[in-house]
PDB file of C-alpha atoms in Angstrom:
ATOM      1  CA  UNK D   1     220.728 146.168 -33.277  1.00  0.00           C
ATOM      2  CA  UNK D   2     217.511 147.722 -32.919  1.00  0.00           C
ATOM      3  CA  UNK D   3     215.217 147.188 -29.682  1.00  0.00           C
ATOM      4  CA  UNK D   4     211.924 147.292 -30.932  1.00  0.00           C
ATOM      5  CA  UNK D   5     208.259 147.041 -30.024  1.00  0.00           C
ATOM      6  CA  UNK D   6     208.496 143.453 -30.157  1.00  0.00           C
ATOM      7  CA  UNK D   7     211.681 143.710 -27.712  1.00  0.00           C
ATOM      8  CA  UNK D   8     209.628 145.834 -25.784  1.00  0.00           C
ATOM      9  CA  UNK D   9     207.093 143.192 -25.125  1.00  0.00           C
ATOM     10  CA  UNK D  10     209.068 140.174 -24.381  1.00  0.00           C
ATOM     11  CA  UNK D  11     211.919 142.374 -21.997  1.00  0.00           C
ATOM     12  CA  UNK D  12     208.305 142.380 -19.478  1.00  0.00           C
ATOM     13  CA  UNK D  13     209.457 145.561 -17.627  1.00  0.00           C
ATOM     14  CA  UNK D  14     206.456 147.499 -17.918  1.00  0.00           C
ATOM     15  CA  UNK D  15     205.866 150.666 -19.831  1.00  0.00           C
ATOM     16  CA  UNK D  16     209.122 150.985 -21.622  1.00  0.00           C
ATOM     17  CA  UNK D  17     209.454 154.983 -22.287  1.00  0.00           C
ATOM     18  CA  UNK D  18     213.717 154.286 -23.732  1.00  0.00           C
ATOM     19  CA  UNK D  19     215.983 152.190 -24.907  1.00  0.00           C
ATOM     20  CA  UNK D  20     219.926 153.947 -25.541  1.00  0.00           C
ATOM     21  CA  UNK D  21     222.896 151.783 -26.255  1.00  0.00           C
ATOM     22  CA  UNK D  22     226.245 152.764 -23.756  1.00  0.00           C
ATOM     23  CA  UNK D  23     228.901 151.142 -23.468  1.00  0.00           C
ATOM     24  CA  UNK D  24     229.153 147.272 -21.999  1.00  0.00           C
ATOM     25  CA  UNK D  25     232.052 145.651 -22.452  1.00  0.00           C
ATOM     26  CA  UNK D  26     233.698 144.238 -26.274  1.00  0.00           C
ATOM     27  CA  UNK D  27     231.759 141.232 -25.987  1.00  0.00           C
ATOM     28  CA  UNK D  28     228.348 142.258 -25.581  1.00  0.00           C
ATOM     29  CA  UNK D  29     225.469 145.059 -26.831  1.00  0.00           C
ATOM     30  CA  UNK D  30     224.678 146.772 -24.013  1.00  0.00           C
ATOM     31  CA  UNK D  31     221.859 149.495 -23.931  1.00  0.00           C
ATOM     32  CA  UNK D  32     219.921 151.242 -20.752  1.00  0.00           C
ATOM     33  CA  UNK D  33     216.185 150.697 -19.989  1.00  0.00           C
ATOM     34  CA  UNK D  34     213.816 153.265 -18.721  1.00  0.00           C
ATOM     35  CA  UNK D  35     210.340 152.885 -18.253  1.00  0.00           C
ATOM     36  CA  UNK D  36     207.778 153.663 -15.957  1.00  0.00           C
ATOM     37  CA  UNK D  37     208.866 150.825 -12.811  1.00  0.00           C
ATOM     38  CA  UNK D  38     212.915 152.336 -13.431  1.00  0.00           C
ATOM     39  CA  UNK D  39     215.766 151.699 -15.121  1.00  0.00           C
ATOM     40  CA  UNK D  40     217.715 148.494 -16.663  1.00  0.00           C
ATOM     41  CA  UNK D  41     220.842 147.439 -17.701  1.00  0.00           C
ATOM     42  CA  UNK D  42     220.087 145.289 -20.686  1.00  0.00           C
ATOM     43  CA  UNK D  43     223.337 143.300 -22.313  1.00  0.00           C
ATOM     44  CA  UNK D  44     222.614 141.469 -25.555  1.00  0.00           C
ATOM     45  CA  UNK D  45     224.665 138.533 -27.139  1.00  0.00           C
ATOM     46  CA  UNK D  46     223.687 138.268 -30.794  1.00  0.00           C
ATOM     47  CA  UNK D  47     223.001 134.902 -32.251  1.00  0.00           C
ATOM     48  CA  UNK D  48     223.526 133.603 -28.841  1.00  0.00           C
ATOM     49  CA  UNK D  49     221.092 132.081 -26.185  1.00  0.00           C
ATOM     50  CA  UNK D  50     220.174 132.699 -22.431  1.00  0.00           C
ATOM     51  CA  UNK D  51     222.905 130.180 -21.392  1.00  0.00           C
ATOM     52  CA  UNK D  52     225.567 132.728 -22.493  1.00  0.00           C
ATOM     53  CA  UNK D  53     224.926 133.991 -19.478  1.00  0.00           C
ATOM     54  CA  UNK D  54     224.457 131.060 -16.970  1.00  0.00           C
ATOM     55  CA  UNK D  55     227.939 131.960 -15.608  1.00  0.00           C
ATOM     56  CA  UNK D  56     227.589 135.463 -15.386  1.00  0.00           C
ATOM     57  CA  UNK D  57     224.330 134.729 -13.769  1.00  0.00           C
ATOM     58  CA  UNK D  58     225.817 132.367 -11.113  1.00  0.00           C
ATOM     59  CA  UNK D  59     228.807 135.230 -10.742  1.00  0.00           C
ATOM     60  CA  UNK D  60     226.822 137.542  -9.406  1.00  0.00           C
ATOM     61  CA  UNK D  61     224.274 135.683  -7.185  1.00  0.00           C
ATOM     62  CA  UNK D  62     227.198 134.317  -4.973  1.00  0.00           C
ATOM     63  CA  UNK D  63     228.690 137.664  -4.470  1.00  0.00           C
ATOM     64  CA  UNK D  64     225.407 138.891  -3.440  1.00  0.00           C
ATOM     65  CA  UNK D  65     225.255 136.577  -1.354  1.00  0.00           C
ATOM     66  CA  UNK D  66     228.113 138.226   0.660  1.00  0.00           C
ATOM     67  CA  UNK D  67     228.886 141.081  -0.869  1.00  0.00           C
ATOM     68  CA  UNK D  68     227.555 143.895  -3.539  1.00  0.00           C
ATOM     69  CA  UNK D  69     226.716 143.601  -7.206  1.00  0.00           C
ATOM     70  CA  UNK D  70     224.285 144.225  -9.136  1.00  0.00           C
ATOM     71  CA  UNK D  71     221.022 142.116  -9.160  1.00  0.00           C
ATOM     72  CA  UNK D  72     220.555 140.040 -12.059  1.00  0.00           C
ATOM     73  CA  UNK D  73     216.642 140.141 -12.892  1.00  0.00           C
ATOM     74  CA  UNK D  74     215.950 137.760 -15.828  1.00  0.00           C
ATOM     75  CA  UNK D  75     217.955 136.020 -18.971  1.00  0.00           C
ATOM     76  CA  UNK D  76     216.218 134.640 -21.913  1.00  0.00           C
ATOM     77  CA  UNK D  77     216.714 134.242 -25.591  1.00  0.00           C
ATOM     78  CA  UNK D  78     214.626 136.060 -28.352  1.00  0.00           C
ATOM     79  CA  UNK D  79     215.052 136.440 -32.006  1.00  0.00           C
ATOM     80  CA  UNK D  80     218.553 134.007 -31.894  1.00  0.00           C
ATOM     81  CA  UNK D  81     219.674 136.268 -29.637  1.00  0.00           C
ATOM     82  CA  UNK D  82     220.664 135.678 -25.727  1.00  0.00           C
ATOM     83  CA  UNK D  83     220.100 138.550 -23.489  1.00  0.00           C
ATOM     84  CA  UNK D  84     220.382 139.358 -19.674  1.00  0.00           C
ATOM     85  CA  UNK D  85     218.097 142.497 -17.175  1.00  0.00           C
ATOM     86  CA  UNK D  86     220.280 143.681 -14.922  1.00  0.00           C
ATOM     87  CA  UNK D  87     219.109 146.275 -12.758  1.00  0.00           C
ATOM     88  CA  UNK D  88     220.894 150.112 -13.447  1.00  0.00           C
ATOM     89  CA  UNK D  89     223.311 151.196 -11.115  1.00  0.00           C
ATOM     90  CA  UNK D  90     223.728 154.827 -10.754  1.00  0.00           C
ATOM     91  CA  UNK D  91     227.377 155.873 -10.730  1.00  0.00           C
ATOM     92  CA  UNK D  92     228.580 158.261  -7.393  1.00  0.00           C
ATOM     93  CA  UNK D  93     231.858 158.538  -5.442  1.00  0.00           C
ATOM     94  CA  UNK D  94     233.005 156.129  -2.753  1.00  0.00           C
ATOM     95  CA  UNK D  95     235.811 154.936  -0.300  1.00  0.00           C
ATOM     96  CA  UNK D  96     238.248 152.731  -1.538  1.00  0.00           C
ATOM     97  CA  UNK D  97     238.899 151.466   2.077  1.00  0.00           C
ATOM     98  CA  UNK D  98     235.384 150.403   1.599  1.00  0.00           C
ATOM     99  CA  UNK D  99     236.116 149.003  -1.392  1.00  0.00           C
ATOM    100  CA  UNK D 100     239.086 146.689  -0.021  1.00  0.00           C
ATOM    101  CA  UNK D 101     236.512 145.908   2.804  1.00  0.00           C
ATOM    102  CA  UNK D 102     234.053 144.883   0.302  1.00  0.00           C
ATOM    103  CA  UNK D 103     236.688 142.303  -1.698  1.00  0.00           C
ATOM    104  CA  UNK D 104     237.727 140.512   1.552  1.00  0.00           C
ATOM    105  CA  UNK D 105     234.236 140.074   2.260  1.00  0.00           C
ATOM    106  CA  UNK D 106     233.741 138.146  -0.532  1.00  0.00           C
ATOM    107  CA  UNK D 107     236.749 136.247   0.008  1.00  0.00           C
ATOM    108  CA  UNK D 108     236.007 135.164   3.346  1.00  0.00           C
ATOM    109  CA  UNK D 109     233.297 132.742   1.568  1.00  0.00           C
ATOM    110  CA  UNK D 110     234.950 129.505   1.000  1.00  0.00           C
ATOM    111  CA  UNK D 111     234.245 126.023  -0.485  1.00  0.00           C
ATOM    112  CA  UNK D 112     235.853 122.929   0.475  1.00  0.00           C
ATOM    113  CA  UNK D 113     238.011 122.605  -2.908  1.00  0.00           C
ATOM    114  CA  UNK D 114     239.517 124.923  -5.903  1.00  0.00           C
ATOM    115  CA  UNK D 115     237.386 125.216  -9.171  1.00  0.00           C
ATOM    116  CA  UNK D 116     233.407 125.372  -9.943  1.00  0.00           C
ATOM    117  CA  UNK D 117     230.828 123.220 -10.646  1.00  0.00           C
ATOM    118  CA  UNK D 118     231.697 123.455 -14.548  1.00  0.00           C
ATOM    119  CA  UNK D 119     233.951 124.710 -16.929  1.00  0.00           C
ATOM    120  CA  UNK D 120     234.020 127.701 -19.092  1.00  0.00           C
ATOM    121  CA  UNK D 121     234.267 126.968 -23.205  1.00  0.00           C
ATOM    122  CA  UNK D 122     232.867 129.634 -24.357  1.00  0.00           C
ATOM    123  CA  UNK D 123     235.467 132.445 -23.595  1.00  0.00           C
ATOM    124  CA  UNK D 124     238.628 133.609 -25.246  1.00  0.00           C
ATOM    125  CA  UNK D 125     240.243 132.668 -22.634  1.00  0.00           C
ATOM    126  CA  UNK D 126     238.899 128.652 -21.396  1.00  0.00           C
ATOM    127  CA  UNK D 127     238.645 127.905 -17.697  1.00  0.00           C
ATOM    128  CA  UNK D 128     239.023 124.314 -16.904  1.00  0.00           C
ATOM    129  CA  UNK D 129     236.901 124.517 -13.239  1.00  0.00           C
ATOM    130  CA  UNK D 130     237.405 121.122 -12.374  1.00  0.00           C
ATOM    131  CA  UNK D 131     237.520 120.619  -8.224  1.00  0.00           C
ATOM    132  CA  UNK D 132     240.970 120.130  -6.996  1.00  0.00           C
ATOM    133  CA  UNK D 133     242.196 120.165  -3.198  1.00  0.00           C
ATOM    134  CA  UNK D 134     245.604 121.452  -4.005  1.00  0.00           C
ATOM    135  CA  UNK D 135     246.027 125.196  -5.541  1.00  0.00           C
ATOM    136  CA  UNK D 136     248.949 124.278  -7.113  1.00  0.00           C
ATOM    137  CA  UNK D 137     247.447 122.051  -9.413  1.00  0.00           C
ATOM    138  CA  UNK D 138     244.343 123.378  -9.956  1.00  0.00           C
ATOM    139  CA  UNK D 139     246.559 126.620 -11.141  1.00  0.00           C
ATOM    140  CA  UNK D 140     248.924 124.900 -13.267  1.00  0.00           C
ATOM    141  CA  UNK D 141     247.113 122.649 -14.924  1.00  0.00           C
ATOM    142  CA  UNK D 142     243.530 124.718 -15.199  1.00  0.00           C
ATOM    143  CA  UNK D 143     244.747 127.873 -15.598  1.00  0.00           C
ATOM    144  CA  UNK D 144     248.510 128.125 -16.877  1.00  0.00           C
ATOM    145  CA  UNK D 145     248.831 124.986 -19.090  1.00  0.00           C
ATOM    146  CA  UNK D 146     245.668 126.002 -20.660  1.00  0.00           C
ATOM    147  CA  UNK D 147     245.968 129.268 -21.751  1.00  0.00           C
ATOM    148  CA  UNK D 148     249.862 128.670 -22.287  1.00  0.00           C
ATOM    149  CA  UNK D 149     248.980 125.709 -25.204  1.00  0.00           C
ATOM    150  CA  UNK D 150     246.575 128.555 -26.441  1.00  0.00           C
ATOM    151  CA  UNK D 151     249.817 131.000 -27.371  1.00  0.00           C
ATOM    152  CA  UNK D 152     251.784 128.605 -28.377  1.00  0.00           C
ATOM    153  CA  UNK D 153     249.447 127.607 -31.326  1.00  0.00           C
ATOM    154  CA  UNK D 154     249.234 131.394 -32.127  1.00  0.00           C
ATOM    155  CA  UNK D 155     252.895 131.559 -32.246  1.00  0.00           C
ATOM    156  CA  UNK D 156     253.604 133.861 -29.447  1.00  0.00           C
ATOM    157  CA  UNK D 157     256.011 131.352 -27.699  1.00  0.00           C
ATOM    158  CA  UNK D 158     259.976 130.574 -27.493  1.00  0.00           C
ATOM    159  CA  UNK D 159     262.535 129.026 -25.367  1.00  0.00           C
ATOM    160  CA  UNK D 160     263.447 131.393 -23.265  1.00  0.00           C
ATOM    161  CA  UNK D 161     259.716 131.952 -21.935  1.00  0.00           C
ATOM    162  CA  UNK D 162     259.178 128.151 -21.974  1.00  0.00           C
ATOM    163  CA  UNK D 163     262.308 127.512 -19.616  1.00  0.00           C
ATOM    164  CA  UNK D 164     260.756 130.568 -17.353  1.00  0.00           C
ATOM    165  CA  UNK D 165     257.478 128.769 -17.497  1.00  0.00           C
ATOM    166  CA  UNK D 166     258.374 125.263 -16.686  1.00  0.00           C
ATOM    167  CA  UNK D 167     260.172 126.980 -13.294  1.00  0.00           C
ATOM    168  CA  UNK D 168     257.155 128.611 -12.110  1.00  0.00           C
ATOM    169  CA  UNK D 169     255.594 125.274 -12.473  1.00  0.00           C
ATOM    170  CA  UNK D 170     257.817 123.722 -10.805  1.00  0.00           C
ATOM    171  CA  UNK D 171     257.854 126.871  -7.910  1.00  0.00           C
ATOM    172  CA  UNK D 172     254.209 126.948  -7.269  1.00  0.00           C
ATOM    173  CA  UNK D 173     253.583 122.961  -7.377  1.00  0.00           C
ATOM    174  CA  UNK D 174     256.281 122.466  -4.494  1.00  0.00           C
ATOM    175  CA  UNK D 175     255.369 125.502  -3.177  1.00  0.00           C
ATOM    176  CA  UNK D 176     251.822 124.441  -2.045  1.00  0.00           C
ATOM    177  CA  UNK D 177     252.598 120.794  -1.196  1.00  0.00           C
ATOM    178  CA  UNK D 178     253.582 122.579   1.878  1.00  0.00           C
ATOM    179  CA  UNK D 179     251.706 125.813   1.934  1.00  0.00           C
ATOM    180  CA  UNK D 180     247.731 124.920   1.775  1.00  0.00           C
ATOM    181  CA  UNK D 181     245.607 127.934   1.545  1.00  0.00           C
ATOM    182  CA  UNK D 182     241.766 127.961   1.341  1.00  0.00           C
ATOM    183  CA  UNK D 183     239.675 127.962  -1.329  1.00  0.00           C
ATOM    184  CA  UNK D 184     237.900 132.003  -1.650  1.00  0.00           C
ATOM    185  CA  UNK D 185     235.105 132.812  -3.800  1.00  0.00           C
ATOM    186  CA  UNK D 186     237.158 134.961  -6.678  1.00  0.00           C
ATOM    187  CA  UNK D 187     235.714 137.892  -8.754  1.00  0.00           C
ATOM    188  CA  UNK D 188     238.102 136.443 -11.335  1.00  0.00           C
ATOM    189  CA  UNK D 189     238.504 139.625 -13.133  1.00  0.00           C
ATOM    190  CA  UNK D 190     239.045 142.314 -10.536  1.00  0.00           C
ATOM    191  CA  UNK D 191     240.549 145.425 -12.403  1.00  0.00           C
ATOM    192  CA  UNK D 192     239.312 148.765 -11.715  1.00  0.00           C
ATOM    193  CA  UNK D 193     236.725 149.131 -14.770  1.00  0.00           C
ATOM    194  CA  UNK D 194     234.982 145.798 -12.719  1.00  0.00           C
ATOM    195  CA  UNK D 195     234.369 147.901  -9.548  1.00  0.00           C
ATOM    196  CA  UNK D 196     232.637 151.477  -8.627  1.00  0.00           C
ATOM    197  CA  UNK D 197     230.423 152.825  -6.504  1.00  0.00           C
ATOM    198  CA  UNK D 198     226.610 153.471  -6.118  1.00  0.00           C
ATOM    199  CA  UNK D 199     225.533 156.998  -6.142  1.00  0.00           C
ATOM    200  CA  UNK D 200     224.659 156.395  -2.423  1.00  0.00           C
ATOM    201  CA  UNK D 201     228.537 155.971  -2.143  1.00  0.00           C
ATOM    202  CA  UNK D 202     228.310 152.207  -1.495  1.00  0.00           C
ATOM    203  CA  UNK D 203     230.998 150.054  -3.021  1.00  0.00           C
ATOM    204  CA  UNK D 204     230.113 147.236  -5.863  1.00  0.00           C
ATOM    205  CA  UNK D 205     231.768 144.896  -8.463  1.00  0.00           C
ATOM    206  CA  UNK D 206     230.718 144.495 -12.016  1.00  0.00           C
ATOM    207  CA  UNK D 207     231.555 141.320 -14.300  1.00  0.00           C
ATOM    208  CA  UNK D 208     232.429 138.527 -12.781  1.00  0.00           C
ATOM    209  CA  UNK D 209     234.492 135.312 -13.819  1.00  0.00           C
ATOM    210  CA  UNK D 210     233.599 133.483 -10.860  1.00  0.00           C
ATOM    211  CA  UNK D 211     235.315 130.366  -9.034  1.00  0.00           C
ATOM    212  CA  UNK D 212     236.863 128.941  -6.072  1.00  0.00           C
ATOM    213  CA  UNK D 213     240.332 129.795  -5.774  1.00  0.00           C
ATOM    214  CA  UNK D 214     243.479 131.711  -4.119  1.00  0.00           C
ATOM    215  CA  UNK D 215     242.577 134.772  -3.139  1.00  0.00           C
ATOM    216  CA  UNK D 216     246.532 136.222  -3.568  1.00  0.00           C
ATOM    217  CA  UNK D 217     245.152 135.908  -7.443  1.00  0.00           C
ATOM    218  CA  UNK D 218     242.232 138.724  -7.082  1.00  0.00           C
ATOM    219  CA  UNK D 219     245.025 140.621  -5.114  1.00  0.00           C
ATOM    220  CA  UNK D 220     247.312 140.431  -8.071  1.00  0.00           C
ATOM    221  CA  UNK D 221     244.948 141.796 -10.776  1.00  0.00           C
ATOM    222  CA  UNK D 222     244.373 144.792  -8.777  1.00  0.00           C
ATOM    223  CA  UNK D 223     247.780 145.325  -8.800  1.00  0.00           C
ATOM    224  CA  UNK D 224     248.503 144.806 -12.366  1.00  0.00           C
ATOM    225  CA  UNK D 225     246.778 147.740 -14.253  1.00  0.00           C
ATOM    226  CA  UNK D 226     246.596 150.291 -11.482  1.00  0.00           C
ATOM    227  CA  UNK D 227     243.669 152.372 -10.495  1.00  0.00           C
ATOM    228  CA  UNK D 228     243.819 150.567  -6.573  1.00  0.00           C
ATOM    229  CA  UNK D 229     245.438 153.207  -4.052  1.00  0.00           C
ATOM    230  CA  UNK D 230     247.218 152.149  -0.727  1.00  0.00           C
ATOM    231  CA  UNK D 231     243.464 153.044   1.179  1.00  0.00           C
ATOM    232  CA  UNK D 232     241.748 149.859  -0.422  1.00  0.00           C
ATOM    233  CA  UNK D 233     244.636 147.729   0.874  1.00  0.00           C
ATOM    234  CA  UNK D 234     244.422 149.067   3.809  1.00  0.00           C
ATOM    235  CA  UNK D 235     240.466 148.066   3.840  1.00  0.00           C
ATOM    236  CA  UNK D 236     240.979 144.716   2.829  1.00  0.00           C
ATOM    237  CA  UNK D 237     243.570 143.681   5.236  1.00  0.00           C
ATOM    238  CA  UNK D 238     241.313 145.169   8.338  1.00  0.00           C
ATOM    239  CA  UNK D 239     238.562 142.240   7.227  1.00  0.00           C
ATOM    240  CA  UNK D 240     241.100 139.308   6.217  1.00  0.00           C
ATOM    241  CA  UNK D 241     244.945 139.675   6.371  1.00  0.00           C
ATOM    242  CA  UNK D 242     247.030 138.276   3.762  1.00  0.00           C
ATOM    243  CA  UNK D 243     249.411 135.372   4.390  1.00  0.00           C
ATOM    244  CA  UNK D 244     252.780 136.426   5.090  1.00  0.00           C
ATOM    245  CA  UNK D 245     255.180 137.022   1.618  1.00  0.00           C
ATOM    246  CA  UNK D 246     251.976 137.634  -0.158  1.00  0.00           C
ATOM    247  CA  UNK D 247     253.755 140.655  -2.142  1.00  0.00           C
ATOM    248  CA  UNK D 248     256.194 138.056  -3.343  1.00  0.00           C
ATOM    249  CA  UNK D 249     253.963 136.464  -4.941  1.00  0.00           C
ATOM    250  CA  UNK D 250     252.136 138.501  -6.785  1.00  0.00           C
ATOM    251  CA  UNK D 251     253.736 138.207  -9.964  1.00  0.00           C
ATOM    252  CA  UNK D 252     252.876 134.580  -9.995  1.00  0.00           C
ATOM    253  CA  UNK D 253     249.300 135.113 -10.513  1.00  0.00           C
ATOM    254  CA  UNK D 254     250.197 138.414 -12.840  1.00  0.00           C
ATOM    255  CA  UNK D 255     252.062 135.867 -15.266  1.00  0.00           C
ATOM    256  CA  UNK D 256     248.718 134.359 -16.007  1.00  0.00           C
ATOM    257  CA  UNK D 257     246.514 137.179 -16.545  1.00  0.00           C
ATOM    258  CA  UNK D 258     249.486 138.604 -18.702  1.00  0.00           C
ATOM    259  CA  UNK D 259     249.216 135.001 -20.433  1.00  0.00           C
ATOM    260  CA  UNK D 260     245.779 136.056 -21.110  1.00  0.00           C
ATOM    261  CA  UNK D 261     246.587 139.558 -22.525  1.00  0.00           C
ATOM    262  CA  UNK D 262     249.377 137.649 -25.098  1.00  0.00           C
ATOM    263  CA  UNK D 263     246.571 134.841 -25.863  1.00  0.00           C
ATOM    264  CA  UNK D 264     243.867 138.011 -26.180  1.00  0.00           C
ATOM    265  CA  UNK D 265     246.064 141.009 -27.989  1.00  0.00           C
ATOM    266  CA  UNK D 266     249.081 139.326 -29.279  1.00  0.00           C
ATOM    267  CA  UNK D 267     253.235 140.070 -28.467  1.00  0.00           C
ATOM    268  CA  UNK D 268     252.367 143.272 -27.173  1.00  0.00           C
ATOM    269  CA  UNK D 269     252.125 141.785 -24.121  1.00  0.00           C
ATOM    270  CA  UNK D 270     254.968 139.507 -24.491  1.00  0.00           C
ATOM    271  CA  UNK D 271     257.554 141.675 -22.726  1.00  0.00           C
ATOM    272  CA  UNK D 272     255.118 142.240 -19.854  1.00  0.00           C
ATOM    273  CA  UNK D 273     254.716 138.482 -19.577  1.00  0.00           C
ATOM    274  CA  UNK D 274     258.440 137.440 -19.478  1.00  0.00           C
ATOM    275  CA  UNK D 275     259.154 140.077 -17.109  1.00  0.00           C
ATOM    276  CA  UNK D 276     256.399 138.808 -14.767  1.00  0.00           C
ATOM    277  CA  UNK D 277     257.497 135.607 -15.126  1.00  0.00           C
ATOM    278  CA  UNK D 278     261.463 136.739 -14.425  1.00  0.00           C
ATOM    279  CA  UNK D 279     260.288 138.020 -11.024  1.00  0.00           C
ATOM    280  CA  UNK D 280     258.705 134.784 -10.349  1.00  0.00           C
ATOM    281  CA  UNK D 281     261.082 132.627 -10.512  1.00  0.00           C
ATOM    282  CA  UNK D 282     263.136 134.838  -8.038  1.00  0.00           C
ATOM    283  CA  UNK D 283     261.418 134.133  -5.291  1.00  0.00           C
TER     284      UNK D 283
END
């Protein structure tokens, strides 16, 4: 796609001197901004509109609220196509104590029930956000049912990972009857290409999937694809321990975002998934 004069003129960010696509993600066109009052990020969803990005939007206001990402500036819609100003972040080196810091931060802001104020359609992978005041339902039947109905039209399903599914179920929906936790403000997506630092060495998180939810689940995704030394534990449990058995766990919350990777990339990720869940139901 080619950002033009007319581009130019409706982006309302001055004297625009540059416009270079880099890379933003497999979802969007993403190209850097310079002109003469600084830099952009500019991400463009073709034959789209603005509200493409209401939730991205709303993602990163709340964690600005406590926490550090970067500042949305303007969405809008031009030419059939949707498009979002974010201001440019220079890349630098940072602390990943900080970092952990920075995540229980943003967990420490709470809401008095699980989900979001509406639901996410328009994503290969659907988030039913409806408010719930127990976890366990809110994650079984918005999160795991969902996405599990999803791979088992695509045929990536059998017995063997049904029977393991229907126990987690079962675990987790007992489980929090008599285990409550509160309701954190998630990133929703936290692996490490969705955090960095500033060049002033200041940690920040990139791309959220926002909502109301178990923190234990953030935790998990860190853990999944590496790229998270022992340091940014370390951070995060000097702001907000973790409930005791928390490492146990873990693969809970991994056997959905694996769910995600099967529903995303196919049986690649089918092994990973059935393992995951194995270790669940072990608990």
């Amino acid at each position: 796609m080619l950002i033009d004069k007319e581009w130019y003129t409706e982006l309302k960010l001055g004297n625009i001197k540059n416009v270079e696509p880099v890379s933003g993600g497999d979802i969007n066109l993403a190209f850097k901004v310079t002109s003469d009052s600084g830099n952009y990020f500019l991400k463009v969803q073709p034959d789209n509109d603005a509200s493409f990005f209401d939730h991205e939007v709303e993602g990163l206001n709340l964690i600005n609220s406590v926490a550090r990402a970067p500042q949305a500036i303007r969405a809008g819609t031009f030419k059939g196509n949707g498009y979002l100003i974010l201001e440019y972040v220079e890349f630098g080196q940072g602390s990943q104590y900080d970092l952990g810091q920075l995540v229980a931060k943003m967990h420490q802001k709470h809401a008095d029930k699980f989900g979001l104020d509406h639901n996410i359609l328009n994503a290969k992978n659907p988030k039913i956000n409806d408010w719930q005041s127990n976890w366990g339902n809110f994650y079984v039947h918005q999160r795991l049912e969902v996405l599990e109905k999803l791979v088992q039209q695509k045929g990536y399903w059998n017995d063997y990972r049904d029977n393991l599914m229907n126990q987690l179920k079962t675990l987790i929906l007992e489980y929090y009857q008599d285990n409550p936790v509160k309701p954190s403000l998630m990133h929703g997506d936290l692996w490490n290409g969705n955090v960095g630092f500033t060049i002033d060495h200041q940690p920040i998180l990139f791309d959220p999937d926002v909502f109301f939810g178990n923190r234990e689940m953030d935790i998990a995704m860190t853990m999944l694809f590496g790229g998270f030394n022992q340091e940014f534990y370390d951070g995060y449990q000097s702001v907000y321990p973790l409930a005791d058995g928390w490492q146990k766990r873990i693969s809970w919350y991994q056997s959905y975002y694996l769910l995600a990777h099967v529903n995303l990339f196919g049986e690649g990720y089918g092994p990973s998934l059935e393992n995951a869940l194995q270790q669940s139901v072990n608990f």
